[in-house]
XYZ file of C-alpha atoms in Angstrom:
305
model
C 45.174 -13.486 -34.105
C 43.960 -13.509 -37.657
C 45.988 -12.425 -39.830
C 46.839 -8.565 -40.422
C 47.514 -7.115 -44.430
C 51.479 -7.201 -43.584
C 50.930 -10.954 -43.337
C 48.016 -12.056 -45.160
C 49.386 -9.497 -48.323
C 52.751 -8.046 -48.098
C 54.346 -11.941 -46.997
C 53.634 -13.685 -49.821
C 54.637 -11.109 -52.386
C 57.948 -10.837 -50.859
C 58.410 -14.535 -50.308
C 57.525 -14.156 -54.468
C 60.452 -11.792 -54.964
C 62.779 -13.680 -52.228
C 62.531 -16.916 -53.655
C 63.236 -15.816 -57.400
C 66.519 -14.159 -55.573
C 67.120 -17.793 -54.012
C 66.342 -19.457 -57.399
C 68.666 -16.620 -58.803
C 71.772 -18.355 -56.579
C 70.472 -22.229 -57.852
C 71.394 -24.223 -61.199
C 69.999 -27.947 -62.271
C 73.042 -29.416 -60.394
C 71.969 -28.280 -57.116
C 68.824 -30.283 -57.580
C 70.257 -33.252 -58.961
C 73.647 -33.682 -56.441
C 69.646 -33.658 -53.954
C 68.383 -36.551 -56.079
C 71.173 -38.834 -56.768
C 72.577 -38.618 -53.063
C 69.072 -38.699 -50.902
C 70.379 -38.899 -47.643
C 69.575 -35.759 -46.879
C 66.142 -35.674 -48.384
C 65.334 -38.662 -46.329
C 66.715 -37.931 -42.887
C 64.640 -34.548 -43.607
C 61.842 -35.824 -44.782
C 61.102 -37.893 -41.540
C 62.700 -36.304 -38.749
C 59.717 -33.513 -40.593
C 57.083 -35.579 -40.880
C 57.054 -37.981 -38.132
C 60.563 -37.038 -35.457
C 58.834 -33.937 -34.790
C 54.614 -34.572 -34.011
C 56.690 -37.184 -31.550
C 58.468 -34.803 -29.602
C 55.747 -32.621 -29.097
C 54.053 -35.851 -27.435
C 56.453 -35.868 -25.299
C 56.393 -32.310 -24.367
C 53.555 -32.101 -23.766
C 53.285 -34.726 -21.332
C 56.715 -33.500 -19.840
C 55.568 -30.241 -19.275
C 51.866 -31.124 -18.071
C 49.757 -29.181 -21.034
C 46.722 -28.029 -21.182
C 44.953 -30.192 -23.432
C 44.076 -27.815 -25.850
C 47.656 -26.337 -25.079
C 49.067 -30.132 -25.552
C 46.937 -30.445 -29.349
C 47.875 -27.222 -30.132
C 51.215 -28.122 -29.954
C 51.189 -31.388 -31.771
C 49.162 -29.788 -34.103
C 52.707 -27.029 -34.936
C 55.198 -29.756 -34.948
C 53.455 -32.035 -37.945
C 53.309 -28.908 -39.912
C 55.779 -28.496 -42.145
C 59.210 -25.800 -42.505
C 57.715 -22.942 -44.457
C 58.914 -20.987 -47.340
C 60.729 -18.870 -44.603
C 62.999 -21.511 -44.273
C 64.044 -21.411 -47.168
C 65.691 -18.147 -46.860
C 67.044 -18.648 -43.245
C 68.929 -22.013 -45.341
C 70.298 -18.784 -47.198
C 71.157 -16.699 -44.749
C 72.899 -19.154 -43.312
C 74.748 -20.450 -45.843
C 73.122 -23.782 -45.908
C 72.172 -26.378 -49.089
C 69.129 -24.289 -50.574
C 68.459 -26.995 -53.263
C 67.855 -29.462 -50.292
C 66.038 -27.114 -47.757
C 63.188 -26.047 -51.206
C 62.536 -29.550 -51.960
C 61.943 -31.086 -48.074
C 59.426 -27.656 -47.809
C 57.865 -29.102 -50.821
C 57.850 -33.279 -50.318
C 57.142 -32.387 -46.683
C 54.308 -29.849 -47.286
C 52.436 -32.439 -49.845
C 53.158 -35.627 -47.400
C 51.709 -33.617 -44.561
C 48.162 -33.273 -46.168
C 47.447 -36.260 -45.162
C 49.912 -36.875 -41.869
C 49.296 -33.507 -40.353
C 44.649 -34.602 -39.851
C 46.272 -38.006 -38.540
C 48.115 -37.023 -35.913
C 45.585 -34.006 -35.312
C 42.527 -36.406 -34.234
C 45.191 -38.753 -32.098
C 45.728 -35.363 -30.930
C 41.862 -35.002 -30.029
C 41.375 -38.147 -29.124
C 43.975 -38.570 -26.740
C 43.519 -35.423 -24.864
C 39.180 -34.914 -25.552
C 38.428 -38.481 -26.314
C 37.072 -37.077 -29.366
C 37.737 -37.032 -33.165
C 37.233 -34.655 -35.849
C 37.802 -34.857 -39.292
C 39.799 -32.581 -41.057
C 40.608 -32.421 -44.286
C 43.475 -29.945 -46.161
C 42.738 -28.331 -49.341
C 44.992 -30.533 -50.829
C 44.201 -28.903 -54.956
C 45.113 -25.075 -52.963
C 47.935 -26.122 -51.266
C 49.055 -27.549 -54.831
C 48.684 -24.123 -55.793
C 49.997 -22.604 -52.594
C 53.459 -23.959 -53.094
C 53.430 -23.716 -57.100
C 53.276 -19.585 -56.853
C 55.249 -18.853 -53.429
C 58.415 -21.637 -53.573
C 58.578 -23.165 -57.425
C 57.030 -20.523 -59.784
C 59.095 -17.886 -58.657
C 62.642 -20.694 -57.468
C 62.079 -21.599 -62.273
C 62.397 -17.779 -63.171
C 65.018 -16.931 -60.318
C 67.241 -20.255 -61.884
C 66.402 -19.148 -65.180
C 68.144 -15.556 -64.769
C 70.699 -17.440 -63.641
C 71.307 -19.493 -66.640
C 70.867 -16.125 -69.143
C 72.302 -13.361 -67.282
C 74.853 -14.997 -64.552
C 77.175 -11.399 -63.672
C 73.152 -10.438 -62.580
C 71.955 -13.268 -60.322
C 75.933 -12.813 -58.549
C 75.348 -9.513 -57.790
C 71.645 -9.484 -56.517
C 71.654 -12.416 -54.520
C 74.102 -9.587 -51.368
C 70.687 -8.135 -52.110
C 68.112 -11.013 -52.448
C 70.391 -11.581 -48.753
C 69.439 -7.745 -47.116
C 65.821 -7.634 -48.409
C 64.272 -11.339 -47.038
C 66.167 -10.192 -43.311
C 63.678 -6.562 -43.836
C 60.658 -8.435 -44.382
C 60.787 -11.720 -41.439
C 61.766 -8.503 -39.330
C 58.806 -7.036 -40.559
C 56.833 -9.968 -39.660
C 58.292 -11.102 -36.291
C 57.038 -6.962 -35.482
C 52.646 -7.532 -37.619
C 53.075 -11.568 -35.377
C 53.842 -9.718 -31.954
C 51.814 -6.129 -32.961
C 48.777 -8.759 -33.894
C 48.890 -10.257 -30.288
C 49.523 -7.501 -28.588
C 46.729 -7.554 -25.900
C 47.443 -10.778 -24.872
C 50.984 -11.607 -26.123
C 52.568 -12.090 -22.295
C 49.892 -14.027 -20.967
C 50.229 -16.434 -24.037
C 54.033 -16.271 -23.746
C 53.227 -17.346 -19.928
C 51.005 -20.728 -21.537
C 52.468 -21.518 -24.745
C 56.679 -19.959 -24.861
C 58.634 -23.281 -22.340
C 56.709 -25.341 -25.046
C 57.186 -23.695 -27.927
C 60.774 -22.492 -26.854
C 61.642 -26.673 -26.251
C 60.335 -27.707 -29.674
C 62.083 -24.923 -31.586
C 65.493 -25.519 -30.191
C 64.801 -29.850 -30.058
C 63.827 -29.528 -33.927
C 67.223 -27.810 -34.620
C 69.099 -29.898 -32.401
C 67.626 -33.205 -33.810
C 68.479 -31.771 -37.781
C 72.658 -30.717 -37.038
C 72.974 -33.820 -34.780
C 71.407 -36.383 -37.152
C 73.214 -34.677 -39.980
C 76.658 -35.425 -38.473
C 75.275 -38.826 -37.127
C 74.731 -40.414 -40.989
C 77.851 -38.002 -41.817
C 76.265 -35.572 -44.114
C 78.197 -32.196 -44.564
C 76.985 -28.910 -42.074
C 75.467 -27.089 -44.929
C 73.114 -30.463 -45.313
C 73.419 -30.330 -41.574
C 71.809 -25.949 -41.868
C 69.176 -27.292 -44.271
C 67.539 -30.510 -41.981
C 68.102 -28.199 -38.605
C 66.278 -25.330 -40.592
C 63.582 -27.234 -42.081
C 63.004 -28.607 -38.305
C 63.273 -25.559 -37.045
C 61.473 -22.589 -38.667
C 57.473 -24.195 -39.285
C 54.973 -23.202 -41.447
C 53.092 -21.740 -38.404
C 50.930 -20.264 -41.318
C 49.179 -23.959 -42.270
C 49.068 -24.599 -38.377
C 46.580 -21.287 -37.852
C 44.904 -22.116 -40.339
C 44.031 -26.012 -38.734
C 43.195 -24.628 -35.355
C 40.889 -21.601 -36.493
C 39.405 -22.541 -39.622
C 39.176 -26.062 -39.106
C 39.227 -26.785 -35.172
C 37.919 -23.351 -34.401
C 39.289 -23.233 -31.146
C 41.070 -19.850 -30.782
C 42.770 -21.734 -27.256
C 44.545 -23.692 -29.830
C 46.193 -21.455 -31.836
C 48.588 -19.959 -29.126
C 51.216 -22.385 -29.405
C 51.533 -21.718 -33.769
C 50.758 -17.971 -33.135
C 53.384 -17.773 -30.101
C 56.045 -20.493 -32.079
C 55.642 -17.871 -35.574
C 57.502 -15.619 -33.030
C 59.765 -16.963 -31.375
C 61.372 -19.551 -34.135
C 62.846 -16.502 -36.170
C 65.212 -14.990 -33.172
C 66.400 -18.465 -33.124
C 66.835 -19.203 -36.577
C 68.549 -15.514 -36.698
C 70.385 -17.235 -34.163
C 71.712 -20.515 -36.405
C 72.463 -18.021 -39.433
C 74.791 -16.308 -37.218
C 75.789 -20.281 -36.243
C 76.124 -21.140 -39.627
C 78.241 -18.239 -41.236
C 80.507 -19.385 -39.227
C 80.788 -22.800 -39.316
C 80.630 -22.930 -42.530
C 83.141 -20.294 -43.081
C 85.797 -22.043 -41.233
C 84.803 -25.638 -43.060
C 86.019 -23.457 -46.135
C 89.133 -21.798 -44.833
C 90.239 -25.397 -43.701
C 89.683 -26.918 -46.604
C 91.257 -24.448 -48.380
C 94.472 -24.261 -46.232
C 94.498 -28.099 -45.713
C 98.046 -29.210 -46.958
C 98.104 -31.027 -50.022
C 99.748 -34.459 -50.803
C 103.141 -34.739 -52.373
C 104.012 -33.630 -55.771
C 100.752 -32.008 -55.862
C 99.647 -28.869 -56.229
C 97.421 -25.404 -55.814
C 95.998 -24.256 -59.808
C 93.753 -21.900 -60.086
């Protein structure tokens, strides 16, 4: 289940290009809005860091998972959203700035929370603990290179060449969709010999965790009075996980291929569910924009360009 060149080399380069394109859709004002109205950031971070692992413990109990499957499910649930969640948010027409801020903040906090939840799961299901320390410097460098730096480059291009940035948006969406399709194919090919076996073992729990994350994101934002674009961003962050981090913890730190199964399966099933969320997001955002456009103006007011 080790990552091949497509994932280890091609994916980071592709994501760098994609994040430049995403940056070309953003302005400093977008991030200002996230910090001035931090409800989405607070809600999304709390759900990502605390609620998702708790849901994993509940699913492990409800589905009577084996100790290895239970620990693996908790690990992937405790992982932050990956950089591909920012792309899915863009495709779904969600709040991309909120998605990026959630990715970065959750990734930083996860350095402390992921070992805590993992050690608790090991103690609960195995009666033992193992020390896990995520490499802080490497994580910060990875996020800076794959998220912050290309987004900053894209925002600079938008500021200097706004016309070019506007034309590039559709190209980025098409390129991003192709990259994600290739990534799904690459993951399935990498575990092709045991794919069906692993799917039976971890599939139901991984699918349930993914759907619960998406539902929690959409419903919690709606109850909090946030907009549809914010709800899509939070739902995508909770549903599209950094499965690579989960594989690193299980394969490299815990040295358990069995515990890595939930991360591997989740890494496959989250993409088709993500594409369904994209279709749903495009429909509700377009309908909301059409409703706002068609809404009658108060007496005495007229439409102005």
